mmCIF file of C-alpha atoms in Angstrom:
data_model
loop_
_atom_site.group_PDB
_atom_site.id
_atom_site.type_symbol
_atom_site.label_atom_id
_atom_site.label_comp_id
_atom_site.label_asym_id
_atom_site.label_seq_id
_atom_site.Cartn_x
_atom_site.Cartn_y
_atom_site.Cartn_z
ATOM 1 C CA UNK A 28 9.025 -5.463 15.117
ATOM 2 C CA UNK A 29 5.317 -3.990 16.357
ATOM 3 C CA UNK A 30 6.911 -0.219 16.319
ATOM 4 C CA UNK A 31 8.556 -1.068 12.224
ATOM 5 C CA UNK A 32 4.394 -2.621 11.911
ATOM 6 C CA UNK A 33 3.126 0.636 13.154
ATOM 7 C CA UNK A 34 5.432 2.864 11.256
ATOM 8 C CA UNK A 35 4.771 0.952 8.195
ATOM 9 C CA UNK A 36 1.079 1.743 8.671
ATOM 10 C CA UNK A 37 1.316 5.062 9.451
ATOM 11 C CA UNK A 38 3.218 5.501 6.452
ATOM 12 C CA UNK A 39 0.723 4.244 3.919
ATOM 13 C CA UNK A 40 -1.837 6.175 5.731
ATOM 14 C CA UNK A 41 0.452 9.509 5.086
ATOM 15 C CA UNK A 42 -0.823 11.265 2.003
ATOM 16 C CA UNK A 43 2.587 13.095 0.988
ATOM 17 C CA UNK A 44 4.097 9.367 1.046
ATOM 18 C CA UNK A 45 0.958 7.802 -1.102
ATOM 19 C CA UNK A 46 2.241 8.872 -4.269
ATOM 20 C CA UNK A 47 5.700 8.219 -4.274
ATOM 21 C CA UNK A 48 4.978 4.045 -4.234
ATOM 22 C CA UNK A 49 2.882 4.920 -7.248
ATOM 23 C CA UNK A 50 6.163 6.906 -8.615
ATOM 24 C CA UNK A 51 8.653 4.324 -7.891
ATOM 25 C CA UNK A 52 6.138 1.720 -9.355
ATOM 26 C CA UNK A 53 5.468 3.028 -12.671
ATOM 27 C CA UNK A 54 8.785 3.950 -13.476
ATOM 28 C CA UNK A 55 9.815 0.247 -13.056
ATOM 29 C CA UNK A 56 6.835 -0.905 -15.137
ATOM 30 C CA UNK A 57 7.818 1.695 -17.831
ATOM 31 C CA UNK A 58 11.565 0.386 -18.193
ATOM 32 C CA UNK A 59 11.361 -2.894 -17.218
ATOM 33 C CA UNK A 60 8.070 -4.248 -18.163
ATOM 34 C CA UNK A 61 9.009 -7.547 -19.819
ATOM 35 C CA UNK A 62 10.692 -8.861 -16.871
ATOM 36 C CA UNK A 63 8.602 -7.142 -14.050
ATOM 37 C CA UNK A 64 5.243 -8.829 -15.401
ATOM 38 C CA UNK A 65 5.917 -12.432 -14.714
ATOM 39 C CA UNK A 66 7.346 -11.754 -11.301
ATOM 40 C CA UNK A 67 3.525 -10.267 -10.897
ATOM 41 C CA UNK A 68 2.260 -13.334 -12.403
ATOM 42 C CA UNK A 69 0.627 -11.835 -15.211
ATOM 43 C CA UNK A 70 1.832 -14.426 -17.995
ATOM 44 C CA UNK A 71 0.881 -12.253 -21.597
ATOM 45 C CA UNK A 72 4.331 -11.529 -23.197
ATOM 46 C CA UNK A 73 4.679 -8.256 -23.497
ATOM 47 C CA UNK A 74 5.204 -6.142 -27.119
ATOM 48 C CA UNK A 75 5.811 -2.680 -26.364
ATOM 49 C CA UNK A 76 4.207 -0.053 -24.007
ATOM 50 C CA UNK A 77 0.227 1.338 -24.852
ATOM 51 C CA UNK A 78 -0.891 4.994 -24.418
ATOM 52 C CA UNK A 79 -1.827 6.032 -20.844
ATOM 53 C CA UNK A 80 -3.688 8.803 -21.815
ATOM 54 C CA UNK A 81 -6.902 9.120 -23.175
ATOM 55 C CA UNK A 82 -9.414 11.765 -23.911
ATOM 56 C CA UNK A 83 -13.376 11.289 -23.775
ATOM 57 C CA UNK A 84 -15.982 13.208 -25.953
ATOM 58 C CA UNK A 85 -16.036 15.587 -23.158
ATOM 59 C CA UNK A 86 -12.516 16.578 -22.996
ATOM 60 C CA UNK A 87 -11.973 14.919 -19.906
ATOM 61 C CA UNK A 88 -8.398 13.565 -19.624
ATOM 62 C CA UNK A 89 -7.816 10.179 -17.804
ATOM 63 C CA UNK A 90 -4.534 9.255 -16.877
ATOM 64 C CA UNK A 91 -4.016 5.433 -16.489
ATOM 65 C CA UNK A 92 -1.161 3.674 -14.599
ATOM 66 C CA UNK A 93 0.357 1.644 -17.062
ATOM 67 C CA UNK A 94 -0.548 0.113 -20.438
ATOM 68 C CA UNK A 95 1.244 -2.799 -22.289
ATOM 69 C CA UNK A 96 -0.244 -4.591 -25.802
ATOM 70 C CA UNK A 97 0.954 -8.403 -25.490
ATOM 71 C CA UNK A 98 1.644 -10.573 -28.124
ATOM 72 C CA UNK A 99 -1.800 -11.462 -28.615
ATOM 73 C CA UNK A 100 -3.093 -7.581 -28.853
ATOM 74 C CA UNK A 101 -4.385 -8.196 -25.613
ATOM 75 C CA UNK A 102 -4.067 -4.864 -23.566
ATOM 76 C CA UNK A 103 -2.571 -5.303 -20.134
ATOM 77 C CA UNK A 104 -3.642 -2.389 -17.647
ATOM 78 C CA UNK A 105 -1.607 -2.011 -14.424
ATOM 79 C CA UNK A 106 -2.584 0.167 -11.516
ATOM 80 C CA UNK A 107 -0.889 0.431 -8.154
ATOM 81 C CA UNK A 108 -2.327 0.865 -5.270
ATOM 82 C CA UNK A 109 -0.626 1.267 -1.836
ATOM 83 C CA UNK A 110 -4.343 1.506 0.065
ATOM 84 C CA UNK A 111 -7.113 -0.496 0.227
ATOM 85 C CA UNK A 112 -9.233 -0.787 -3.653
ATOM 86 C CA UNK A 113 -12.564 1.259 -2.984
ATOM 87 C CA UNK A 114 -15.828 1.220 -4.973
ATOM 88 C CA UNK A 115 -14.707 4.232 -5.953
ATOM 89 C CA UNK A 116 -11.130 3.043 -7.331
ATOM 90 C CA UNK A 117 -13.466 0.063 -9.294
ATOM 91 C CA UNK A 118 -15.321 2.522 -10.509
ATOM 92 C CA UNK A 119 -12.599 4.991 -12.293
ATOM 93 C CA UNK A 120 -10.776 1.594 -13.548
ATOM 94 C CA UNK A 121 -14.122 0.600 -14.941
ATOM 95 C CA UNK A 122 -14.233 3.838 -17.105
ATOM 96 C CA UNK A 123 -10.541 3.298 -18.032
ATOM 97 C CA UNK A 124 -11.233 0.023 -19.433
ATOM 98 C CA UNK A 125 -14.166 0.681 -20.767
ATOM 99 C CA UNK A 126 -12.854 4.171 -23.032
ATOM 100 C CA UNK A 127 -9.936 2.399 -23.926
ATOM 101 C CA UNK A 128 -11.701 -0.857 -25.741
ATOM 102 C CA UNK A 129 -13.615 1.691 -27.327
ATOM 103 C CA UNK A 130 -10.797 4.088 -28.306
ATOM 104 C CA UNK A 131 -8.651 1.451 -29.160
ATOM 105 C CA UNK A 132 -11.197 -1.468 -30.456
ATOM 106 C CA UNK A 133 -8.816 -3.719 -28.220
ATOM 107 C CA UNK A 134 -9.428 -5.914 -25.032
ATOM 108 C CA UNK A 135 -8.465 -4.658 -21.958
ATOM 109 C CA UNK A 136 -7.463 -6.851 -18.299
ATOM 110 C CA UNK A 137 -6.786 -4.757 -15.430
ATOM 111 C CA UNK A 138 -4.353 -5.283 -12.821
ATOM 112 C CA UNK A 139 -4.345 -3.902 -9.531
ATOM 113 C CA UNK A 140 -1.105 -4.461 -7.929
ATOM 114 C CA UNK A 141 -2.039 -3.813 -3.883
ATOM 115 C CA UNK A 142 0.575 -3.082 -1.428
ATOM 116 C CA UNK A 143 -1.499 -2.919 1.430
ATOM 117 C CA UNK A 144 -1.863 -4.971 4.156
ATOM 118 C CA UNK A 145 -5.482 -5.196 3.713
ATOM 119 C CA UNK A 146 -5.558 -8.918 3.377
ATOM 120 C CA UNK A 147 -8.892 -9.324 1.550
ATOM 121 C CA UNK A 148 -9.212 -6.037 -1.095
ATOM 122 C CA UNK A 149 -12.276 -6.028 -2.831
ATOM 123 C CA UNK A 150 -12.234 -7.057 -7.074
ATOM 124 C CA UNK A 151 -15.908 -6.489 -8.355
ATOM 125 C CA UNK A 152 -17.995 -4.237 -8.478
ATOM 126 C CA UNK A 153 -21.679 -5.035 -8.633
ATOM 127 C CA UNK A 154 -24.008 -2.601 -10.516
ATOM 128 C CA UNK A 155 -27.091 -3.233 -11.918
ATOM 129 C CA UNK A 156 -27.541 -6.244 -14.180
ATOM 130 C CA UNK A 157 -23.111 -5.820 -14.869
ATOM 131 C CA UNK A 158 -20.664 -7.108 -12.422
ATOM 132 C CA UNK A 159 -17.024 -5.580 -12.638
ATOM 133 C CA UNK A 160 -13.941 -7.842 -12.410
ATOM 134 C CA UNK A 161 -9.864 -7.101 -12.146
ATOM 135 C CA UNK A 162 -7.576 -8.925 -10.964
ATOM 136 C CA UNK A 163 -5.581 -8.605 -7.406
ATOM 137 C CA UNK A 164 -2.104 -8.914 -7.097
ATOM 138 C CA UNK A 165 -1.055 -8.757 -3.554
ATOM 139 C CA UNK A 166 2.649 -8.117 -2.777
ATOM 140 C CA UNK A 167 2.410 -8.871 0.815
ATOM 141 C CA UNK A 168 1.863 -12.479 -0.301
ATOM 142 C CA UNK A 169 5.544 -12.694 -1.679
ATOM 143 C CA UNK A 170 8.394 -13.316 0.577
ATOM 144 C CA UNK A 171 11.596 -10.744 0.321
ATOM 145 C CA UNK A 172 13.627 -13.049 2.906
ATOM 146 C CA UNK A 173 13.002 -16.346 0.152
ATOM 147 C CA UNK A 174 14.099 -14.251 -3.008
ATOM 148 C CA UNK A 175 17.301 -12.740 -0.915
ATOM 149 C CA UNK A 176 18.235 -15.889 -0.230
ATOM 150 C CA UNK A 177 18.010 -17.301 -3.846
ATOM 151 C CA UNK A 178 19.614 -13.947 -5.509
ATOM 152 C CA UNK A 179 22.609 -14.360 -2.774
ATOM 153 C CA UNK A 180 23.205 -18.037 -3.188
ATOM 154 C CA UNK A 181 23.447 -17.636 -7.192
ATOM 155 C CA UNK A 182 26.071 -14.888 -7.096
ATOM 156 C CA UNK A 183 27.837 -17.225 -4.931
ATOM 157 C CA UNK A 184 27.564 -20.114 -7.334
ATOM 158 C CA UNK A 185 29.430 -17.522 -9.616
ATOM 159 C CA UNK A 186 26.119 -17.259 -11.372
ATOM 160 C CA UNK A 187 25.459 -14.070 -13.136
ATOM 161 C CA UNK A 188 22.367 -12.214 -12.235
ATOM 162 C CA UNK A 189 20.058 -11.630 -15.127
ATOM 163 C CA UNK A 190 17.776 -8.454 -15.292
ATOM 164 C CA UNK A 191 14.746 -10.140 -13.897
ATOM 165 C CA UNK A 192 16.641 -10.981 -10.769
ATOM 166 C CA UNK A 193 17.389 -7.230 -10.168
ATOM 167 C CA UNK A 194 13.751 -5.916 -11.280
ATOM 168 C CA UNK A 195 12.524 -9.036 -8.251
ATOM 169 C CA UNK A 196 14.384 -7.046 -5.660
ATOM 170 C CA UNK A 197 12.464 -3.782 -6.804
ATOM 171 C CA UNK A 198 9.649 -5.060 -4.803
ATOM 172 C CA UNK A 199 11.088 -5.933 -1.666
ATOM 173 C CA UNK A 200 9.943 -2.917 0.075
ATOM 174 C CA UNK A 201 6.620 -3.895 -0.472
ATOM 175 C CA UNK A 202 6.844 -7.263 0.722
ATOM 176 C CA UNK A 203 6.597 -9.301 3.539
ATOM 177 C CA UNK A 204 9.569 -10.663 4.972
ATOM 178 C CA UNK A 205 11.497 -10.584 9.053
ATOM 179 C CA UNK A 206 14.084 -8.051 7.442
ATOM 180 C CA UNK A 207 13.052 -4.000 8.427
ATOM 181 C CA UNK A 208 12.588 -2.569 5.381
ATOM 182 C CA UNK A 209 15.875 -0.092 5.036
ATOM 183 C CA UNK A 210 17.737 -3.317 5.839
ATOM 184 C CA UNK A 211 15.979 -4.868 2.080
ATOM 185 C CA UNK A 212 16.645 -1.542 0.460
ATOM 186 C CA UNK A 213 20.122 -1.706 1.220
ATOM 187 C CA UNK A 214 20.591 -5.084 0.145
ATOM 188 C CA UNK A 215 18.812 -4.246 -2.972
ATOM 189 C CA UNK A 216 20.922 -2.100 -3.640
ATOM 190 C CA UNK A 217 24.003 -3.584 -3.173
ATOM 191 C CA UNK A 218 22.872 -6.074 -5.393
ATOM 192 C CA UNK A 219 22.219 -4.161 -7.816
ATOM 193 C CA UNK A 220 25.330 -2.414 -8.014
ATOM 194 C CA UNK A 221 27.177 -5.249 -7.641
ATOM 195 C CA UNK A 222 25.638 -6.499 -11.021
ATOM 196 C CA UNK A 223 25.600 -3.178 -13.101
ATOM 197 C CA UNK A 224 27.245 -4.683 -16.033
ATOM 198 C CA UNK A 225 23.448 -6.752 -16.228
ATOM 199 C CA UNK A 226 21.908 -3.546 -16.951
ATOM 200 C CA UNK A 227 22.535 -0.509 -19.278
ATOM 201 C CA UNK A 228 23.555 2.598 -17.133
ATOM 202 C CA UNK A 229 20.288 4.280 -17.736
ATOM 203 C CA UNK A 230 18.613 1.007 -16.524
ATOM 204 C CA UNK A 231 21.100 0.801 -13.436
ATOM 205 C CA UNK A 232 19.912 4.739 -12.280
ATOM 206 C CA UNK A 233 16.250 3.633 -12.888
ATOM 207 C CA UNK A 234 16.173 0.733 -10.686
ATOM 208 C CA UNK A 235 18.065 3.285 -7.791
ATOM 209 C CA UNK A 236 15.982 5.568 -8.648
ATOM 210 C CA UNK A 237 12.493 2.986 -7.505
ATOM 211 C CA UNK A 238 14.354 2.032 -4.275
ATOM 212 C CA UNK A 239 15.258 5.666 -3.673
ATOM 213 C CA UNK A 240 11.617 6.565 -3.978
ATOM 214 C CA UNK A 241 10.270 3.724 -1.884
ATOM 215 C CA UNK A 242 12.650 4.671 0.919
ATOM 216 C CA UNK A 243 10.976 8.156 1.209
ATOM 217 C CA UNK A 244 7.997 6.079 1.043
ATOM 218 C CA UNK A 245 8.222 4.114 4.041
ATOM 219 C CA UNK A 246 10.785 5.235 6.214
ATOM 220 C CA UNK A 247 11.140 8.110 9.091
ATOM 221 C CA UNK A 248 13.609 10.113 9.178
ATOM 222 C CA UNK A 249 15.788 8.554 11.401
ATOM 223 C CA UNK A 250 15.340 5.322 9.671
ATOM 224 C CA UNK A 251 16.488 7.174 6.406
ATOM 225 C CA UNK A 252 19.458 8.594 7.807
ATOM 226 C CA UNK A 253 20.483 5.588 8.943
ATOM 227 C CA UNK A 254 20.276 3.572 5.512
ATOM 228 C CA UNK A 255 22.258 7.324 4.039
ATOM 229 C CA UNK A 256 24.673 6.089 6.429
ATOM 230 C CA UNK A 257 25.447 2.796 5.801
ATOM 231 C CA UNK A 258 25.307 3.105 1.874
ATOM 232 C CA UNK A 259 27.676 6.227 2.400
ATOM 233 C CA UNK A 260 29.947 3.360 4.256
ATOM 234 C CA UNK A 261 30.115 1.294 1.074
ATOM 235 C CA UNK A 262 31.315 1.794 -2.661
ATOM 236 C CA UNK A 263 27.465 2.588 -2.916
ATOM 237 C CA UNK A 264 28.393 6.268 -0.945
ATOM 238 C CA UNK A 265 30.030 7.153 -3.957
ATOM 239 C CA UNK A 266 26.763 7.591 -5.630
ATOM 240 C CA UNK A 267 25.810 9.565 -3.053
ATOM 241 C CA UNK A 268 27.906 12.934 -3.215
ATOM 242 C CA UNK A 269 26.545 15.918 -2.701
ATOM 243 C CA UNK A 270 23.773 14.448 -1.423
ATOM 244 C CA UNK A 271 21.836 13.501 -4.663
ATOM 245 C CA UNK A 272 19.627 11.182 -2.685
ATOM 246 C CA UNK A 273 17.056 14.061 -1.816
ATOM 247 C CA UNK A 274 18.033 16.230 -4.761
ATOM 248 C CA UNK A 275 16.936 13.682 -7.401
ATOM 249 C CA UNK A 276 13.549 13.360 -5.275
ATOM 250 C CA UNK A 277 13.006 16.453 -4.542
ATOM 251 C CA UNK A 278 13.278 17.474 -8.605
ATOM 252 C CA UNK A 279 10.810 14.783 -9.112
ATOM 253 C CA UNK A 280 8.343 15.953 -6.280
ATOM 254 C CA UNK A 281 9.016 19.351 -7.408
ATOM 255 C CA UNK A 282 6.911 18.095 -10.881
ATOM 256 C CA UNK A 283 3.703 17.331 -9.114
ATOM 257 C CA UNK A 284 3.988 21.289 -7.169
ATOM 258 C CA UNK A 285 4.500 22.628 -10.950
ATOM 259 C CA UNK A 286 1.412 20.936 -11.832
ATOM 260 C CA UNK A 287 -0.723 22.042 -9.071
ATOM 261 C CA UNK A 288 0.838 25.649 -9.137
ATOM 262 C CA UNK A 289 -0.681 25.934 -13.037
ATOM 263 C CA UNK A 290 -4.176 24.308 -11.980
ATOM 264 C CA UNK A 291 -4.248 26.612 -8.722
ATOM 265 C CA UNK A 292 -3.413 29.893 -11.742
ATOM 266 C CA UNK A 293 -6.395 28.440 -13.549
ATOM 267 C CA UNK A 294 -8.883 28.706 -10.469
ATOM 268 C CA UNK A 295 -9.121 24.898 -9.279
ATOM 269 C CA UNK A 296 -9.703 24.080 -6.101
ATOM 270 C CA UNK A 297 -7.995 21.100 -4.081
ATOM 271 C CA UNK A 298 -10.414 18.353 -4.773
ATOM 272 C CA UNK A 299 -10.835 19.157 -7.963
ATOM 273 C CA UNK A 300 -7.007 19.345 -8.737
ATOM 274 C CA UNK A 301 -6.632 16.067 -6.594
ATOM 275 C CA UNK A 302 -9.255 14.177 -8.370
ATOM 276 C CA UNK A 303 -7.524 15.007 -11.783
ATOM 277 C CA UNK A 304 -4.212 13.922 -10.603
ATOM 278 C CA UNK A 305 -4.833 11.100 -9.090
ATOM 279 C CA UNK A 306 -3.445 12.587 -5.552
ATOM 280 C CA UNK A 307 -4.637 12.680 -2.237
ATOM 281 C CA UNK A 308 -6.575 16.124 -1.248
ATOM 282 C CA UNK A 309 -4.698 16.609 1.997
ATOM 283 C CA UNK A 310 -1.144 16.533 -0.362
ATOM 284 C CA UNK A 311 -2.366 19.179 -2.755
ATOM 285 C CA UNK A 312 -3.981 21.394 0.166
ATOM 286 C CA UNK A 313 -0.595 21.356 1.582
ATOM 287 C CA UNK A 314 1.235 22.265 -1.709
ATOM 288 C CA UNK A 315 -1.187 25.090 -2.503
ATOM 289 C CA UNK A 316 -0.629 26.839 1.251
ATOM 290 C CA UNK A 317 3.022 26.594 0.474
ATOM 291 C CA UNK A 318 2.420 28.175 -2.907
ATOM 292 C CA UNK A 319 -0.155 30.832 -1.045
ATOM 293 C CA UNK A 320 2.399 31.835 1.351
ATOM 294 C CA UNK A 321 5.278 32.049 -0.960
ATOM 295 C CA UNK A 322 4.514 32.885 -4.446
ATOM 296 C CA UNK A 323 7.686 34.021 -5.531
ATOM 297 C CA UNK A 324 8.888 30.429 -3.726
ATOM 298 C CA UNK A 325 10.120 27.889 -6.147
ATOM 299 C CA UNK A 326 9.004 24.685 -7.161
ATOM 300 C CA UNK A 327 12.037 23.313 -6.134
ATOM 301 C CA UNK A 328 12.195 24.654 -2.837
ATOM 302 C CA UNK A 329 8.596 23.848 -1.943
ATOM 303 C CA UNK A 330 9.302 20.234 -2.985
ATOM 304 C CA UNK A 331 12.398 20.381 -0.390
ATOM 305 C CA UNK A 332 10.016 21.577 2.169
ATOM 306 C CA UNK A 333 7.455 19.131 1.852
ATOM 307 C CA UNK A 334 9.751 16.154 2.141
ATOM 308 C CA UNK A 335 11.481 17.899 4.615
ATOM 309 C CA UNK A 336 8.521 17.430 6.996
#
């Protein structure tokens, strides 16, 4: 149990792992947004998604987590974070907040959703005469072992499992709970599977798509190999051939080295590349030696070699 505690942490201190919580994250918020709120406890019913993007006076473009306008025209802002919140963090959300009331002539509550195990993240931010609030939502504080149990007992009541049961076991990995964390992927996903006709098929690939991510997240190598191998064991293998696991990641990894390769052409340096991205210095430094050394070098194939190492 101390060594899965210290490989968690090492993990989440890994900067080529950081983003791809933040990945898995967003792409459940995006699809499954009405269900995925209340299990955060966020209780404004949910419309349709809001712009992420927004543009100041001086052409400065800030890219947001995730947006939602409730019922009320309320705007709910989500951002994920799987470190501790800094002054800094507080700071940027502050400016988010603030340009999109403006923009937008709308309200605005932000949500940090914290994966850490930093048990007491900071929420304000005092400056001046102005003090800046948003709301914590720790995921450590929910219990995977609880909801496993309740998911597994209705299926065998002959229950059916509704969509917000299968969108709850989307954030197992980043709870706590006495299970190692391939063993709640796997289960996840079994689950899931097991209940496809819940979900529409694009919906079914999305949610494999977040557990997928989070296992690249927070799992070594031999770790991963041995989840690859017990999924290949079940009807879940089929999903599997020709070893689409790391090709689907690697296409979306492959995205961010596009991205950098264009701001590298265009004379940015690291930090200024990872402060517009939203990625951690060390990640970007990486991609652009890879790029250096290879030009000719695909994106593709310099996404396989960073999650390769």
């Amino acid at each position: 149990m101390q060594e899965h505690e210290e490989k968690e942490m090492t993990n989440e201190a890994d900067p080529q792992n950081i983003h791809h919580e933040d990945l898995a994250l967003k792409t459940a918020a995006q699809y499954f947004g009405e269900e995925l709120l209340p299990l955060l406890g966020i209780t404004d019913n949910v419309r349709y998604v809001a712009p992420t993007e927004n543009v100041t006076l001086e052409a400065k473009q800030m890219y947001q987590d995730f947006n939602y306008i409730s019922t009320n025209n309320l705007w709910v802002h989500l951002e994920f974070e799987s470190d501790s919140v800094t002054r800094k963090d507080l700071k940027r959300f502050r400016e988010y907040e603030a340009t999109t009331a403006r923009t937008f002539n709308v309200a605005v509550i932000t949500y940090v959703i914290c994966s850490s195990k930093v048990k007491r993240p900071i929420s304000s931010l005092a400056e001046g005469i102005n003090v800046y609030h948003v709301k914590l939502i720790r995921l450590k504080n929910k219990d995977s072992d609880r909801l496993f149990a309740c998911v597994k007992e209705k299926q065998e009541q002959g229950k059916p499992l509704e969509k917000e049961d299968l969108v709850s076991l989307l954030l197992t990995p980043l709870m706590s709970g006495n299970m190692g964390i391939g063993e709640r992927i796997i289960k996840s996903l079994n689950f899931i599977q097991y209940a496809s006709k819940t979900v529409t098929p694009i919906e079914l690939e999305k949610m494999k798509a977040v557990l997928y991510t989070l296992a690249f997240k927070f799992l070594n190598k031999k770790e991963l190999a041995e989840v690859k191998e017990v999924i290949a064991m079940t009807e879940l293998g089929k999903m599997l051939v020709n070893d689409g696991f790391e090709k689907g990641l690697a296409e979306g990894e492959a995205k961010f080295v596009a991205i950098i390769r264009k701001k590298r052409a265009k004379g940015l340096d690291a930090s200024a590349i990872a402060e517009e991205l939203e990625l951690e210095t060390a990640y970007v430094e990486k991609v652009m030696e890879l790029i250096a050394e290879g030009p000719s070098v695909s994106d593709l194939r310099i996404a396989q070699m960073i999650l390769g190492q």
